[in-house]
XYZ file of C-alpha atoms in Angstrom:
311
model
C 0.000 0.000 0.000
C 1.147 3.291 -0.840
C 2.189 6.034 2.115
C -0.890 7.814 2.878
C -0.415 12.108 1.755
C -0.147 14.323 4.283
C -3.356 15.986 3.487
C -6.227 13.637 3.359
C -9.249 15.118 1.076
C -12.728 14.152 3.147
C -14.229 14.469 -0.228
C -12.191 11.779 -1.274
C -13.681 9.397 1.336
C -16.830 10.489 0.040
C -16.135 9.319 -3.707
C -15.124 6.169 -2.348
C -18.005 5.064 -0.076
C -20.135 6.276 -3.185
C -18.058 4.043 -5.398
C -18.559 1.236 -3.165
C -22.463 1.925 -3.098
C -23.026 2.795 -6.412
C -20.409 0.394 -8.295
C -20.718 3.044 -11.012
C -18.620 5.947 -12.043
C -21.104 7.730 -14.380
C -23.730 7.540 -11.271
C -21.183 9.364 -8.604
C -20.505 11.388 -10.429
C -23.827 12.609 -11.390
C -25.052 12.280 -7.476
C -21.844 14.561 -6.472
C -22.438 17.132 -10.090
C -19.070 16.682 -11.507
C -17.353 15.045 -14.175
C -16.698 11.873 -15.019
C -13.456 11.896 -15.650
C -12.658 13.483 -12.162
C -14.418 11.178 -10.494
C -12.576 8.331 -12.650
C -9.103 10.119 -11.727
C -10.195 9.976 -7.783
C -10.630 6.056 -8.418
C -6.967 5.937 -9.599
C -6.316 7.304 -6.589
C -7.541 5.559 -4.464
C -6.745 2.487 -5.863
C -2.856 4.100 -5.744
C -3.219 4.156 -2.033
C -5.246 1.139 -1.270
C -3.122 -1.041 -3.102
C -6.376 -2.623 -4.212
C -8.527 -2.234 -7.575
C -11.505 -1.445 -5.317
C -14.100 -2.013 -8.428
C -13.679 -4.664 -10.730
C -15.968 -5.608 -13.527
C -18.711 -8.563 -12.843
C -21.371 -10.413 -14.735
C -23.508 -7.380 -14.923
C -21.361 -4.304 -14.769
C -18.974 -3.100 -11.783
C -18.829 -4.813 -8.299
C -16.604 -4.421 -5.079
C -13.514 -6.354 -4.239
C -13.510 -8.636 -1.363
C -10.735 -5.540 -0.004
C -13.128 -2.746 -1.500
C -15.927 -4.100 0.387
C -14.436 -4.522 3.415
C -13.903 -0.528 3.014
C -17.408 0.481 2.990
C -18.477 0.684 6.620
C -15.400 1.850 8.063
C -15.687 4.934 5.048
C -19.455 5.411 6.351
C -18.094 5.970 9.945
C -15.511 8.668 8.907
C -18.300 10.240 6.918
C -20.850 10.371 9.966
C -18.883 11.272 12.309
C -17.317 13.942 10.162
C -20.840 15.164 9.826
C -21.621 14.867 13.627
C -18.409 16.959 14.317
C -19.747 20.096 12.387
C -23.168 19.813 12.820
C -25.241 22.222 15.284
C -25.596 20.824 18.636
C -28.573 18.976 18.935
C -30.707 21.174 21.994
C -30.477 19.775 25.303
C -33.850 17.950 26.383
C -33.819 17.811 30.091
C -36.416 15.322 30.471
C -34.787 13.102 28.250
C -31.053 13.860 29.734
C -28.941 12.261 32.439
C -26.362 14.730 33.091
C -24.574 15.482 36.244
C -24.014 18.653 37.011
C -21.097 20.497 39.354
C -21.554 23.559 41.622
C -19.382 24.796 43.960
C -20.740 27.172 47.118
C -19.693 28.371 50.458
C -21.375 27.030 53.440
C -22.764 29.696 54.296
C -25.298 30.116 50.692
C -28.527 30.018 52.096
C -30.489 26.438 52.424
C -33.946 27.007 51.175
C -31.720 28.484 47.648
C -30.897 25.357 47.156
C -33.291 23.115 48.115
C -35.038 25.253 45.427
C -32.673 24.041 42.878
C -32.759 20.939 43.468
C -36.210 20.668 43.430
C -35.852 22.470 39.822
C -33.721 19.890 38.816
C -35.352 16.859 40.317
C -39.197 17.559 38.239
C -37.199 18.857 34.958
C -34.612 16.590 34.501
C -35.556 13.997 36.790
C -32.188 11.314 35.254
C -29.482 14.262 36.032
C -27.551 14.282 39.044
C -26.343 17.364 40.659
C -23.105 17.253 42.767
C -22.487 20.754 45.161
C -18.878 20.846 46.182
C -17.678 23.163 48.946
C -16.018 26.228 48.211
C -12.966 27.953 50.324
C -10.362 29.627 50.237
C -7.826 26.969 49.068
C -10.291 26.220 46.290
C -8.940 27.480 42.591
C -12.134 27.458 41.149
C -11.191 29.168 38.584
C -8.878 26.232 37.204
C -11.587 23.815 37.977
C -14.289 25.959 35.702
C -11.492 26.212 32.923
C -10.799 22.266 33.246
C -14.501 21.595 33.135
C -14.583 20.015 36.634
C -17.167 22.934 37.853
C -19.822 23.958 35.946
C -20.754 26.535 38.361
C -19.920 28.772 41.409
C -22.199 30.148 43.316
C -21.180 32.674 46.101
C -21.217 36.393 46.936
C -18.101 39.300 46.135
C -17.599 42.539 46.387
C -15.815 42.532 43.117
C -16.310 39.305 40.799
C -13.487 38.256 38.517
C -13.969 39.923 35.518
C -12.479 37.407 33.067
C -15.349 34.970 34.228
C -19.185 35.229 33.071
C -20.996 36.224 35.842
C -24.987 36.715 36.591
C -25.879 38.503 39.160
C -28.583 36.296 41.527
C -29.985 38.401 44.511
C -29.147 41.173 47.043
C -29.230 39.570 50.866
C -29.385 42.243 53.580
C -27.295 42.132 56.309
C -28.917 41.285 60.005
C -27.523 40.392 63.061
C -28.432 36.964 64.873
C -28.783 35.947 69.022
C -30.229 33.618 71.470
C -34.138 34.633 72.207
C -34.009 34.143 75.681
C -31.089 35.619 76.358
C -30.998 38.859 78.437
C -30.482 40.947 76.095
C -33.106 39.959 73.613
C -35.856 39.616 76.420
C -35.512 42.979 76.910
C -34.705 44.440 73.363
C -36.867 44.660 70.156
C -35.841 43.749 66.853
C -35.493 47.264 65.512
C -34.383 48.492 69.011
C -30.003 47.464 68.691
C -28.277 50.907 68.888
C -25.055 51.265 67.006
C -22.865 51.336 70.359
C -24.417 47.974 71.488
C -23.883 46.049 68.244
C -20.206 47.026 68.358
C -19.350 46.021 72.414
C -21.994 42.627 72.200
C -20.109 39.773 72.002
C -19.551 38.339 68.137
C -18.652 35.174 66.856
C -17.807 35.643 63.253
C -16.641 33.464 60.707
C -12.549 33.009 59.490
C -11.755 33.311 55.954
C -14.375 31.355 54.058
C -14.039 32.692 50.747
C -11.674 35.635 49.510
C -13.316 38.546 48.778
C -16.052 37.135 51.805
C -14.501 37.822 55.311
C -13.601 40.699 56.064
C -16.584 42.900 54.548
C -18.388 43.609 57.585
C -15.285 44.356 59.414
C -14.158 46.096 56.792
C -16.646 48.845 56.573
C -16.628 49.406 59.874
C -12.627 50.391 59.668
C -13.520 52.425 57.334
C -15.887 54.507 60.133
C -13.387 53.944 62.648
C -15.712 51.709 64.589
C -14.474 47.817 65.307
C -17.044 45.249 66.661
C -15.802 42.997 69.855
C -15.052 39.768 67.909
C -14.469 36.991 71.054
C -15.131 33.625 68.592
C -14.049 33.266 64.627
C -14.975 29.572 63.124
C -13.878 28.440 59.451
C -17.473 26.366 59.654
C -19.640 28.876 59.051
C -22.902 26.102 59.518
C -21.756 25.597 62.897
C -22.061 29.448 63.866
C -26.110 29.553 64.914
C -25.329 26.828 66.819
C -23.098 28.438 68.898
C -24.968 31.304 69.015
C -28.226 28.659 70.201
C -25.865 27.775 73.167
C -23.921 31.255 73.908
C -24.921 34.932 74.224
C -22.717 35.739 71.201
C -24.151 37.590 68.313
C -23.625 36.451 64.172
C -23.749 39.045 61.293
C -24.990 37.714 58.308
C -26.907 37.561 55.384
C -30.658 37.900 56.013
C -31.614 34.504 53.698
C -28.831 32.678 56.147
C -30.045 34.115 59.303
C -33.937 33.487 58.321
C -33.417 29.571 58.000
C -31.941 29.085 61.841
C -34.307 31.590 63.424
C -36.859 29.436 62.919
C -34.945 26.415 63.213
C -32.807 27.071 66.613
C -35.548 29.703 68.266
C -32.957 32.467 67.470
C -33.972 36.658 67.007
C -32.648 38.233 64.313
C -32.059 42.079 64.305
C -31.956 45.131 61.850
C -28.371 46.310 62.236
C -27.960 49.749 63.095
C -25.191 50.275 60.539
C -26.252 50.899 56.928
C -24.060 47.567 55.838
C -24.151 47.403 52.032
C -25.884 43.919 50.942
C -24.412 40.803 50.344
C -24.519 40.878 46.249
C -24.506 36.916 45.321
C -23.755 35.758 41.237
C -23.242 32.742 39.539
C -20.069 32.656 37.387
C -18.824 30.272 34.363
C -16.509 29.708 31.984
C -16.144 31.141 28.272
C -16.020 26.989 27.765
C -19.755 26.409 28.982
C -20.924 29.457 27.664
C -22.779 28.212 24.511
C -23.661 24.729 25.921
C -27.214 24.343 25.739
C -27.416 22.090 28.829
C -25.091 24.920 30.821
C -27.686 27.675 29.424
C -30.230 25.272 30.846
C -28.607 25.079 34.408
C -27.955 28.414 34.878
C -31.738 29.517 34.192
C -32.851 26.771 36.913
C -30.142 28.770 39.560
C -31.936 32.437 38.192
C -35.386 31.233 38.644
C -34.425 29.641 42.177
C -32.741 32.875 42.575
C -35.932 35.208 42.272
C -37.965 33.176 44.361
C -35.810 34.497 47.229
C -36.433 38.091 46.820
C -40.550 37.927 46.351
């Protein structure tokens, strides 16, 4: 067999799996609207680099050699999935689907957010699977959205990379959490926490959870000149209302957050009495997932979950 050329002609594939069908030159070359002599010089060709006659002439005109027709399926294959590689993407059908999906979050994204999505994804694409990884500091999510090991990240920053897409998901107001019955809270109403209190209560308040995260409460208030009395910091920011349940410590936090354990732990949440700019939470992706119907699909199921929590 001759060295295969360094350029391989798709078309020529083409003339060969007609050949092979059609067992006629005249035909091909009437089905691909070109002359019969070029298609009869692509049959020297190929014959040149198979090694093989390919056609031969039979009892009633042209047939396949044995070699020739051992050709023809393997030539169909290249063809369709030549085709499949340059054809639109068919649309993603999430009933029909079962696609797992990866999102990354802090602990501290509120519960009933994604409970939401879940149930989203549960009645619309009821054979997907969704997997929600944590999300800290000594997470590069960045290299896992690039690498196509995240599909999403969900969390709040002041500033969100740039180089990412981002959506923007809700606002969360910032409230302050305690113990019901403790003294303080027996005796003061939710809309009754002067600015001078807030700052000399007790705080438990969480370590570095996500950068760009910690350090935004604390940071405005340096910027006022004002410092809260921080006694506790925990990396687990799930385990902070519970230490709050059992202490007469005080958590900042998002409102969404702080709603969930007040009514689960018997805690009273208060307006702060600082003008705290919200918590602003997005979803972000990569340029890679961008046009992916099933990622376009995804990311509307987070929106929609998304607006349910500021009705």
């Amino acid at each position: 067999m001759s060295r295969l050329p360094e350029h391989l002609d798709i078309h020529l594939i083409r003339i060969l799996y007609l050949l092979l069908v059609e067992k006629n030159v005249s035909r091909v070359a009437l089905k691909l609207n070109q002359p019969q002599p070029s298609i009869s010089g692509s049959l020297r060709k190929l014959r040149d680099l198979t090694g093989d006659p390919l056609l031969v002439r039979g009892g009633r005109g042209m047939v396949p050699t044995q070699h020739g027709e051992s050709l023809l399926k393997t030539a169909k294959r290249i063809l369709d999935e030549t085709e499949s590689l340059f054809s639109p993407k068919t649309a993603f059908v999430p009933q029909d689907e079962a696609r797992t999906f990866h999102i990354a979050a802090p602990d501290y994204m509120n519960t009933q957010f994604f409970t939401e999505v879940i149930a989203r994804l549960r009645r619309e694409s009821p054979r997907s699977r969704l997997v929600i990884h944590s999300l800290g500091p000594d997470i590069d999510y960045v290299r896992l959205l690039s690498d196509g090991d995240l599909d999403l990240v969900v969390g709040n920053w002041d500033e969100p990379p740039q180089h990412l897409h981002i959506s923007k998901l809700f606002d969360d107001p910032i409230v302050c959490l305690m113990r019901a019955n403790s003294a303080y809270a027996r005796r003061t109403p939710k809309d009754g926490m002067t600015p001078e209190e807030y700052l000399t209560l007790p705080h438990v308040a969480p370590a570095q959870i996500l950068p760009g995260y910690h350090g935004n409460i604390d940071s405005f208030l340096e910027e006022r000149d004002m410092e809260r009395n921080i006694v506790v910091e925990s990396a687990h920011f799930r385990m902070l209302p519970y230490i709050v349940q059992q202490t007469d410590l005080v958590l900042t936090s998002g409102k969404q957050f702080a709603n969930f354990y007040e009514n689960l732990l018997g805690l009273k949440s208060y307006k702060v009495p600082l003008e705290f700019p919200p918590l602003s939470f997005y979803q972000l992706w990569h340029e890679r997932a961008h046009h992916a119907t099933e990622h376009k699909w995804l990311r509307a199921q987070v929106s929609a979950a998304a607006r349910l929590l500021v009705k």
